[in-house]
Each structure stands twice: as C-alpha cells, then as structure tokens.
Tab-separated table of C-alpha atoms in Angstrom:
chain	number	residue	atom	x	y	z
L	1	MET	CA	-25.250	-19.909	-18.506
L	2	LYS	CA	-24.108	-23.134	-17.846
L	3	LYS	CA	-27.273	-24.227	-16.537
L	4	LEU	CA	-28.945	-23.179	-19.691
L	5	ASP	CA	-27.304	-25.628	-21.758
L	6	VAL	CA	-27.599	-27.353	-19.522
L	7	LEU	CA	-31.532	-28.030	-19.654
L	8	LEU	CA	-30.616	-27.564	-23.187
L	9	MET	CA	-29.682	-30.946	-24.032
L	10	VAL	CA	-32.322	-31.799	-22.220
L	11	LEU	CA	-34.208	-30.894	-24.094
L	12	SER	CA	-32.865	-32.080	-27.357
L	13	CYS	CA	-34.048	-35.307	-25.374
L	14	LEU	CA	-37.551	-34.704	-27.439
L	15	PHE	CA	-36.755	-35.212	-30.929
L	16	PRO	CA	-35.811	-38.946	-30.518
L	17	ILE	CA	-39.059	-39.095	-28.367
L	18	ALA	CA	-40.974	-38.208	-30.280
L	19	GLY	CA	-39.167	-40.879	-33.883
L	20	VAL	CA	-40.000	-43.591	-31.298
L	21	MET	CA	-43.735	-42.303	-30.877
L	22	LYS	CA	-44.217	-42.347	-34.154
L	23	GLN	CA	-44.438	-38.127	-34.491
L	24	PHE	CA	-41.434	-37.610	-35.966
L	25	PRO	CA	-39.573	-39.216	-38.711
L	26	LEU	CA	-37.504	-41.524	-36.739
L	27	THR	CA	-33.901	-40.704	-38.457
L	28	LEU	CA	-34.461	-37.121	-38.749
L	29	SER	CA	-35.418	-36.930	-35.309
L	30	LEU	CA	-31.577	-39.028	-33.894
L	31	VAL	CA	-30.043	-36.458	-36.481
L	32	VAL	CA	-32.204	-33.325	-35.567
L	33	GLY	CA	-31.656	-34.437	-31.066
L	34	GLY	CA	-28.301	-35.437	-31.666
L	35	LEU	CA	-27.317	-31.439	-33.164
L	36	LEU	CA	-28.860	-30.054	-30.371
L	37	PHE	CA	-26.907	-32.147	-28.124
L	38	PHE	CA	-23.790	-31.736	-29.319
L	39	ILE	CA	-24.488	-28.061	-29.615
L	40	SER	CA	-25.365	-27.630	-26.221
L	41	LEU	CA	-22.421	-29.490	-24.967
L	42	GLY	CA	-19.959	-27.643	-27.120
L	43	SER	CA	-21.288	-24.233	-25.667
L	44	TYR	CA	-21.050	-26.092	-22.118
L	45	PHE	CA	-17.746	-27.239	-22.259
L	46	ALA	CA	-16.540	-23.752	-23.555
L	47	LYS	CA	-17.923	-21.791	-20.630
L	48	GLN	CA	-16.202	-24.368	-18.574
L	49	THR	CA	-12.901	-24.541	-20.230
L	50	ASN	CA	-12.087	-21.320	-21.480
L	51	TRP	CA	-11.242	-23.783	-24.545
L	52	ARG	CA	-11.827	-22.133	-28.108
L	53	VAL	CA	-11.549	-25.685	-29.302
L	54	PHE	CA	-14.904	-26.547	-27.948
L	55	SER	CA	-16.779	-22.797	-29.017
L	56	TRP	CA	-15.315	-23.939	-32.653
L	57	ILE	CA	-17.003	-27.071	-32.270
L	58	ALA	CA	-19.923	-26.144	-30.886
L	59	TYR	CA	-20.370	-22.907	-33.344
L	60	ALA	CA	-19.281	-25.499	-36.620
L	61	VAL	CA	-23.096	-28.423	-35.126
L	62	PHE	CA	-24.632	-24.951	-35.125
L	63	ILE	CA	-24.264	-23.927	-38.792
L	64	THR	CA	-24.652	-27.406	-39.640
L	65	PHE	CA	-27.985	-27.149	-37.921
L	66	LEU	CA	-28.262	-24.071	-39.968
L	67	LEU	CA	-28.085	-25.430	-43.132
L	68	LEU	CA	-30.103	-28.463	-42.404
L	69	LEU	CA	-33.088	-26.664	-41.548
L	70	ARG	CA	-33.265	-25.387	-45.553
L	71	ASN	CA	-33.572	-28.789	-46.603
L	72	PRO	CA	-35.562	-31.710	-44.307
L	73	TYR	CA	-34.606	-34.162	-46.465
L	74	ILE	CA	-31.327	-35.017	-45.172
L	75	THR	CA	-28.868	-38.100	-46.572
L	76	THR	CA	-25.521	-39.297	-45.587
L	77	SER	CA	-23.522	-37.516	-48.138
L	78	PHE	CA	-25.771	-34.426	-47.747
L	79	LEU	CA	-24.495	-33.851	-44.107
L	80	LEU	CA	-21.757	-34.782	-44.432
L	81	GLU	CA	-20.955	-31.731	-47.132
L	82	ASN	CA	-22.487	-29.588	-44.708
L	83	MET	CA	-20.379	-30.798	-41.752
L	84	LYS	CA	-17.755	-29.947	-44.212
L	85	ILE	CA	-19.023	-26.179	-44.950
L	86	SER	CA	-19.684	-25.734	-41.443
L	87	ALA	CA	-16.372	-26.364	-40.283
L	88	CYS	CA	-14.375	-24.258	-42.601
L	89	ILE	CA	-16.994	-21.231	-41.743
L	90	ALA	CA	-16.633	-21.814	-37.966
L	91	ILE	CA	-12.606	-21.037	-38.046
L	92	ILE	CA	-13.821	-17.540	-37.948
L	93	PRO	CA	-14.687	-17.391	-35.095
L	94	PHE	CA	-12.564	-19.637	-33.521
L	95	LEU	CA	-10.209	-17.124	-34.832
L	96	PHE	CA	-11.608	-13.658	-33.273
L	97	ARG	CA	-12.476	-15.399	-30.286
L	98	PHE	CA	-16.726	-15.971	-30.252
L	99	ARG	CA	-18.335	-16.486	-27.302
L	100	THR	CA	-21.333	-19.217	-27.092
L	101	TYR	CA	-23.523	-16.973	-25.498
L	102	ALA	CA	-25.502	-16.378	-28.250
L	103	ILE	CA	-26.148	-19.685	-29.701
L	104	THR	CA	-27.510	-20.352	-25.935
L	105	ILE	CA	-29.979	-17.498	-25.957
L	106	GLY	CA	-31.073	-17.957	-29.566
L	107	LEU	CA	-31.383	-21.261	-29.177
L	108	LEU	CA	-33.500	-21.142	-25.760
L	109	GLY	CA	-35.732	-18.080	-27.729
L	110	LEU	CA	-36.088	-21.133	-30.295
L	111	TRP	CA	-36.966	-23.556	-27.830
L	112	ALA	CA	-39.583	-21.461	-25.736
L	113	PHE	CA	-41.490	-21.450	-28.616
L	114	LEU	CA	-41.772	-25.290	-30.213
L	115	LEU	CA	-42.628	-25.758	-26.660
L	116	TRP	CA	-45.150	-22.982	-26.522
L	117	ASP	CA	-46.154	-24.339	-29.896
L	118	VAL	CA	-46.399	-27.667	-27.926
L	119	LYS	CA	-48.746	-26.673	-25.349
L	120	GLN	CA	-51.325	-25.050	-27.773
L	121	VAL	CA	-51.331	-28.453	-29.888
L	122	GLY	CA	-50.688	-31.043	-27.683
L	123	SER	CA	-48.774	-33.497	-29.047
L	124	LEU	CA	-44.852	-33.784	-29.759
L	125	GLU	CA	-45.687	-33.204	-33.700
L	126	ALA	CA	-45.020	-29.506	-33.289
L	127	LEU	CA	-41.507	-30.454	-33.149
L	128	GLN	CA	-42.060	-31.158	-36.703
L	129	HIS	CA	-42.523	-27.605	-37.161
L	130	ILE	CA	-38.413	-26.768	-36.414
L	131	MET	CA	-37.592	-28.410	-40.143
L	132	TYR	CA	-40.197	-25.563	-41.875
L	133	VAL	CA	-38.505	-22.411	-40.743
L	134	THR	CA	-36.999	-21.005	-43.462
L	135	THR	CA	-40.473	-22.181	-45.223
L	136	SER	CA	-43.707	-22.092	-43.757
L	137	GLU	CA	-43.133	-21.328	-39.915
L	138	GLN	CA	-41.289	-17.966	-39.826
L	139	ILE	CA	-42.438	-16.287	-37.411
L	140	TYR	CA	-40.025	-19.175	-35.259
L	141	LEU	CA	-36.549	-17.398	-36.502
L	142	LEU	CA	-38.134	-13.636	-34.708
L	143	PRO	CA	-37.265	-15.055	-31.192
L	144	PHE	CA	-34.291	-17.530	-32.316
L	145	GLY	CA	-32.826	-14.168	-34.189
L	146	ILE	CA	-33.487	-11.909	-30.899
L	147	GLY	CA	-32.366	-14.459	-28.605
L	148	PHE	CA	-28.752	-15.050	-31.022
L	149	LEU	CA	-28.257	-10.849	-31.208
L	150	PHE	CA	-29.043	-10.181	-27.708
L	151	GLY	CA	-26.629	-13.056	-27.008
L	152	GLY	CA	-24.030	-11.691	-28.692
L	153	TRP	CA	-24.177	-8.812	-27.021
L	154	LEU	CA	-24.126	-10.135	-23.811
L	155	GLY	CA	-21.142	-11.538	-24.746
L	156	HIS	CA	-19.096	-8.454	-25.608
L	157	ILE	CA	-20.191	-7.500	-22.391
L	158	THR	CA	-19.148	-9.686	-19.970
L	159	LYS	CA	-15.710	-9.919	-22.741
L	160	PRO	CA	-12.572	-8.976	-20.187
L	161	SER	CA	-11.509	-5.813	-21.595
L	162	PRO	CA	-7.313	-5.380	-21.615
L	163	LYS	CA	-8.216	-1.866	-19.891
L	164	ARG	CA	-9.756	-3.470	-17.111
L	165	GLU	CA	-7.523	-6.282	-16.646
L	166	LYS	CA	-5.017	-3.890	-16.620
L	167	GLY	CA	-6.760	-2.492	-14.395
L	168	ARG	CA	-7.025	-5.427	-11.451
L	169	LYS	CA	-3.922	-7.166	-12.049
L	170	PRO	CA	-0.807	-4.502	-11.361
L	171	ASN	CA	1.993	-5.898	-13.459
L	172	LYS	CA	4.062	-8.191	-11.318
L	173	PRO	CA	7.245	-9.592	-12.453
L	174	LYS	CA	6.759	-13.380	-12.932
L	175	GLN	CA	9.239	-15.463	-10.002
L	176	LYS	CA	10.855	-18.370	-12.039
L	177	LYS	CA	9.734	-20.968	-10.802
L	178	GLN	CA	13.015	-23.154	-7.644
L	179	ARG	CA	13.437	-26.611	-9.529
L	180	LYS	CA	14.515	-29.308	-7.056
L	181	GLY	CA	18.304	-29.662	-8.213
L	182	TRP	CA	19.875	-33.044	-6.849
L	183	ASN	CA	22.607	-32.097	-4.899
L	184	ILE	CA	25.709	-34.055	-4.843
L	185	THR	CA	28.493	-33.510	-2.775
L	186	ILE	CA	31.766	-35.770	-2.719
L	187	PRO	CA	34.105	-35.636	0.299
L	188	ILE	CA	38.095	-33.398	-0.440
L	189	PRO	CA	41.015	-34.787	1.777
L	190	SER	CA	41.907	-31.014	3.146
L	191	LEU	CA	45.301	-29.891	2.998
L	192	PRO	CA	47.471	-28.677	6.123
L	193	LYS	CA	47.281	-25.095	6.620
L	194	PHE	CA	50.657	-22.680	6.873
L	195	GLY	CA	49.533	-19.230	8.930
L	196	ILE	CA	51.222	-16.722	7.560
L	197	LYS	CA	51.158	-12.926	8.751
L	198	VAL	CA	50.889	-11.494	6.015
L	199	SER	CA	51.480	-6.584	7.064
L	200	LYS	CA	48.906	-4.909	6.648
L	201	SER	CA	49.166	-2.012	4.537
L	202	ARG	CA	48.617	1.044	5.004
L	203	ARG	CA	45.450	2.497	4.129
L	204	TYR	CA	45.413	4.828	1.185
L	205	GLU	CA	45.900	8.831	2.137
L	206	SER	CA	45.184	11.769	0.183
L	207	PRO	CA	48.008	13.977	-0.201
L	208	VAL	CA	45.588	17.394	2.264
L	209	GLN	CA	45.641	13.933	4.741
L	210	GLN	CA	49.224	13.723	4.647
L	211	THR	CA	50.362	17.135	5.047
L	212	THR	CA	48.229	17.753	8.307
L	213	ARG	CA	49.332	14.459	9.461
L	214	LEU	CA	53.176	15.625	9.214
L	215	HIS	CA	51.905	18.463	10.098
L	216	ASP	CA	50.320	17.642	13.713
L	217	SER	CA	54.024	15.088	13.868
L	218	ARG	CA	55.838	17.795	13.285
L	219	GLN	CA	54.141	19.937	16.380
L	220	GLU	CA	54.052	17.141	18.756
L	221	GLU	CA	57.447	16.440	18.467
L	222	ASN	CA	58.284	20.969	18.738
L	223	MET	CA	55.902	20.964	21.786
L	224	GLU	CA	57.820	17.497	23.142
L	225	GLN	CA	61.993	19.387	22.385
L	226	TYR	CA	60.456	22.136	23.953
L	227	GLY	CA	58.792	20.499	28.075
L	228	SER	CA	62.531	18.646	27.112
L	229	ALA	CA	64.392	21.648	27.212
L	230	GLU	CA	62.516	23.552	30.090
L	231	GLU	CA	63.412	20.325	32.009
L	232	LYS	CA	66.836	20.427	32.080
L	233	GLN	CA	67.226	24.846	32.447
L	234	ASP	CA	64.675	23.712	35.833
L	235	ILE	CA	67.128	20.799	36.691
L	236	GLU	CA	70.340	23.161	35.462
L	237	THR	CA	68.667	25.582	38.019
L	238	GLU	CA	68.485	23.881	40.747
L	239	PHE	CA	71.808	22.622	40.712
L	240	ILE	CA	73.477	26.068	40.505
L	241	HIS	CA	70.895	26.855	43.529
L	242	GLU	CA	72.499	24.419	44.985
L	243	GLU	CA	76.036	24.466	44.477
L	244	THR	CA	75.636	28.302	45.871
L	245	ARG	CA	73.805	27.535	48.609
L	246	GLU	CA	76.700	25.291	49.395
L	247	THR	CA	79.516	27.499	49.179
L	248	ARG	CA	78.156	29.455	51.272
L	249	MET	CA	77.973	27.482	53.902
L	250	GLY	CA	81.138	26.658	53.969
L	251	ARG	CA	82.358	30.068	53.751
L	252	ARG	CA	80.164	31.106	57.087
L	253	LYS	CA	81.903	27.515	59.097
L	254	LYS	CA	85.422	28.575	57.984
L	255	LYS	CA	84.584	32.313	59.911
L	256	ALA	CA	83.321	31.054	63.035
L	257	ASN	CA	86.032	28.232	63.038
L	258	MET	CA	88.590	31.627	63.045
C-alpha cells in the first residue's frame, strides 16, 4: 500500500505539468496537484509510522479536495474556509482510528479513469474533467466511490483486533528496566572485634519428646545400676570362694604337719 501512495504522489505532478503547458489553469492545477500530493504523503506516513496525526492530516486534506470539487472557481478565502471545515470533520476518523486504505484505493480508481480518458483524448486537457465530477463528468464518481468503499473494507480487515493480539501475544509480566545507579563507597574504619562465647540454647522440645527423653535416660540409668550390681555380686562371690579355698588348704596343711 505504501508503494501505491508513492505512485499517487508521482501522478499528482501531472497537474502542475498540465498547468505549465497551458492546458489547465495554472493556479487551479497547482492547488489540485498540491492537495493530491499532500493526501498521498499523509497516507504514506500514516502507514509507515502508525501515527494518527498523519491520518488526520490525510483525511483533512482529502475532505478539502472533495469540497473543492463542488466549486472549481476557487479563491484564497474559499480555500481557507474549506480547510478549517475539513480539519474539524477529520477529527471523527482521528478519534475512531480510521485507516487511510480507503483514500489510497479511492484515488487510485479515480486516477485509473483519468488516465484512461487522457489516453482516449490524447492530451492533458482531460485532467480538467476532475473539476467537473459532481456536475457533468459524474461517471468518475463510480470508480472513486467503489474504490473508497473497498479500501475501507480492506482497512477494517487488516486492522489487528484485540482478540487476535491476545491470542498471539501471551500476557507476560512487564519487567521494569533496571537503571544504572551511581555507587559511592565511603571507607569507614573498622572497630576491634571482641570474641564472646555464648552458650547454645537448647532447642525447643515438645512435652512428648521431653517425656520420652526422660524415660530413655531413666532406663539407661537403671541398666547401668543393674549391671554394676551384678558386677559387685560376681566380685563378692569370687572373693568368698577364694577365702574358702584358702581355709581348706590351711586345714589340710595343718593336718599333714601333725
């Protein structure tokens, strides 16, 4: 579409050429050619940058051009009045975000008829017919209107809907840009360190754990006491057996001596 806008900008130069060749009033040719050029220029930048300001400019100049077709005998005051009216009307497509596809294809259809007429006549005098579209040459309105409606439909289709954008682009959390800050470090003298031993506090134990721990400790103490008691008994019995053995041996020796 942007290439078509460039083509329309080039074709708009035919009006000043026709005015220089005196086949068309010079002032009128400059005005019409300038309006067509700025329409295509605004449409081009609207598609290039996606800024609604350029779309507003394109629609404002386009509406001025349409108002100019009603009265080809233009004056400066008449042109300024039409430009003010067009700038106010162009706020509607500005607010509703209309695309400029309708303007591009509508002007392309109009230029197709004009060039066909130029070919049939064989001179640039056929360009004067564009100023009598609403009076005598009403057939030019047919391709112009069809192209305008088709361009509006095409712009509506190509416009990305919010549902499609949500389907294509998943919602991702926006990450904040980390700005680089100035890190200023001030050297501070360190104080002498004193080592202090802190007793480790016992960890918290539930009452069930405390009872089980007490029970286990008591069992261990009982086992130790029982083991020590058995050892004492064994030692005592061994000592008693040794004593009895010594007394028996002494008795035998005494009997042998006698």
